[in-house]
Amino acid sequence: MMAEKSVVGADAITSKGWIKAHRWLILRRISQLSVLGLFLVGPLVGLWIVKGNLAASVTLDTLPLTDPHVLLQSVLSGVSPELSAVVGAIIVIAFYLLVGGRVYCSWVCPVNIVTDGAAWLRRKLGIRSASPLARSTRYWMLLLTLILPLITGSLVWELFNPVSMLFRGIVFGIGMAWVLIVGVFLFDLFITKNGWCGRLCPVGAFYGLLGIGSVIRVVAARRESCDDCMDCFVICPESQVIKPALQGVDKGTGPVILSANCTNCGRCIDVCGKDVFQFGTRFYNTIENASVRQADDCTGAAVHTDNT
Amino acid sequence: MNQTLKTACGVGLIGMGLGFYAKQAESLPAMAIRPPGALPEEAFLGACIRCGLCVRDCPYDMLSLGQLGGDVAAGTPYFYARTDPCEMCEDIPCVAACPTNALDHGLTDITDARMGLAVLVDQETCIAFQGLRCEVCFNVCPIRGKAISLEYEHNTRSGKHARFLPVVHSAACTGCGLCEKACILEEAAIKVFPIHLAKGEIGGHYRLGWEEKEKAGQSLVTPDVKHQYNLPEGVRYDLQGRGLIVEPADQQPEPFPSDPLKRLNQGLEDQ
Ligand code: SF4
Ligand code: SF4
Ligand code: SF4
Ligand code: SF4
Ligand code: SF4
């Protein structure tokens, strides 16, 4: 539908400059790579800041962090974890409850770099294909990852999980895990747009559910200045989450993207030439705020609003 | 609804596929040994979250994590005794590091570990069985003398030497693999296997008389002490001890027989 526009966010680049139009993307890549880097300086340089991998780690020999999804699988298989693992999981859960569950996907998970790459190439090559998979498939996958340990007493999913495989592969030696990663890349490139993260990955589904009530959210704070360029829809890995917030004025919907599937990646903020989006909190979700925002008043709630 | 049903069925099928493949992928190769304290394999595969903390905290760096396409279930820790045996750290840092009890924190004394069991698999190549002195495995064993003992045996080939045969005792062997690593042969004659491969199992109905006797404090069959044997003169039978005893006809043999041949054989006839 968009008349051929070679670069998504071209408007943003002209109006804000390249750096600002890629600010969150750059920060995200820095975040993803530094997480990996922190785990890698141990084995590579012998500087042990963080040990382990995303399943469970110990930072500076004191702070435990545990992936609650992996731990849950293990508990379902019938094991009683050590206190440190439980504490680690609670810390992780608390963090994502606050910042948004799928922040894991966009700011930590290494597979995200792969799938973003596939999405980018897909746009470049103009590949369009209808998805054979419903977005809800991931919840069935999640259920599967929890049922398999119950039935088999074993962490079956962790034998296949590309997320753990890739991260552990980089930190401990990759083996054939790259085959899985190439598989994910090709799947996303040719079969389904954002297919892995958006439709299949149970890890993302788990973190999504975790972040259902999270505080930090993207807000379409200046939605009235949206000029329908659709760039945010094109760039967003979960584009279905934008519409209610961006175009919900008539329906009386607030400007906060409340869907737990928003990954808080901030790409919509980057890519918007009109600076419609910004990070905010979920408490900001009164319909007034959308327009009052320009008057720079975030807290007090005016009673009525004009949506022209 | 229709779509949902389809998705659910599809995912169910994937689940079955994963389950079956997982069963194969999880079969541990014979030579891969789990770290100390590892739960029995089935439970271990459910408990280990594949974090690699045990690998990181092992000061000897001898543990590895299984990789996709490798022999050991992806992400789970193991070692190969021949190349990297467990050095049996007193404080067992690998166990301390494990966040899930996949390595059982109940293991506090490393000599209680049962990672596997050493087996002298090949007597045909073991130097000691050739009648030569080796005992390297015996000497490197951290539970020296208990996990491996040397049994002396007459060397029938030379007729005048002893063979010093290494014998492993499962009650003490931790399966650390130091013996397998140290074996001087090209291919070790002593190998550490997972217990289920290394140990035989006696039929449940078997009762070993001497063991039962030990438990009960006495023989289970009424001892036939009073039995009268119809034995020739000068012969008696010691039921509890030496068996058939031929008593010398003469109570007092000549202290020093004058016949040198007799003298040489003195004492032999009453054995
Ligand atoms: S709505 Fe924006 S922040 Fe959320 S996933 Fe889409 S692009 Fe990323
Ligand atoms: S006991 Fe020591 S050498 Fe053996 S696996 Fe554990 S940490 Fe490594
Ligand atoms: S520390 Fe425990 S959970 Fe982690 S890899 Fe080792 S055995 Fe598995
Ligand atoms: S594996 Fe070998 S060295 Fe280790 S305890 Fe057993 S007999 Fe001794
Ligand atoms: S080290 Fe090897 S060759 Fe030597 S006694 Fe032990 S098993 Fe036999």
PDB file of C-alpha atoms and ligand atoms in Angstrom, chain B residues 88 118 137 140-143 147-148 168 172-180 192, ligand 4:
ATOM      1  CA  MET B  88      37.675 -34.637  43.636  1.00  0.00           C
ATOM      2  CA  ALA B 118      35.914 -47.930  37.425  1.00  0.00           C
ATOM      3  CA  CYS B 137      45.968 -46.904  38.526  1.00  0.00           C
ATOM      4  CA  VAL B 140      46.858 -42.491  41.507  1.00  0.00           C
ATOM      5  CA  CYS B 141      43.541 -43.429  43.041  1.00  0.00           C
ATOM      6  CA  PRO B 142      42.588 -40.773  45.591  1.00  0.00           C
ATOM      7  CA  ILE B 143      40.978 -43.502  47.661  1.00  0.00           C
ATOM      8  CA  ALA B 147      38.677 -48.153  45.798  1.00  0.00           C
ATOM      9  CA  ILE B 148      41.426 -50.152  44.116  1.00  0.00           C
ATOM     10  CA  VAL B 168      38.102 -52.124  42.000  1.00  0.00           C
ATOM     11  CA  ALA B 172      34.596 -46.980  47.721  1.00  0.00           C
ATOM     12  CA  CYS B 173      35.164 -46.006  44.074  1.00  0.00           C
ATOM     13  CA  THR B 174      33.819 -42.517  43.327  1.00  0.00           C
ATOM     14  CA  GLY B 175      34.132 -42.846  39.567  1.00  0.00           C
ATOM     15  CA  CYS B 176      36.414 -39.836  39.382  1.00  0.00           C
ATOM     16  CA  GLY B 177      38.303 -41.379  36.484  1.00  0.00           C
ATOM     17  CA  LEU B 178      41.809 -40.542  37.670  1.00  0.00           C
ATOM     18  CA  CYS B 179      42.754 -44.182  37.204  1.00  0.00           C
ATOM     19  CA  GLU B 180      41.450 -44.260  33.651  1.00  0.00           C
ATOM     20  CA  VAL B 192      34.970 -45.548  34.278  1.00  0.00           C
TER      21      VAL B 192
HETATM   22  S1  SF4 C   4      37.580 -43.950  39.488  1.00  0.00           S
HETATM   23 FE1  SF4 C   4      39.545 -44.916  39.756  1.00  0.00          FE
HETATM   24  S2  SF4 C   4      40.805 -43.385  40.726  1.00  0.00           S
HETATM   25 FE2  SF4 C   4      38.666 -42.719  40.984  1.00  0.00          FE
HETATM   26  S3  SF4 C   4      38.051 -43.577  42.943  1.00  0.00           S
HETATM   27 FE3  SF4 C   4      37.481 -45.071  41.391  1.00  0.00          FE
HETATM   28  S4  SF4 C   4      39.215 -46.469  41.307  1.00  0.00           S
HETATM   29 FE4  SF4 C   4      39.919 -44.629  42.354  1.00  0.00          FE
END
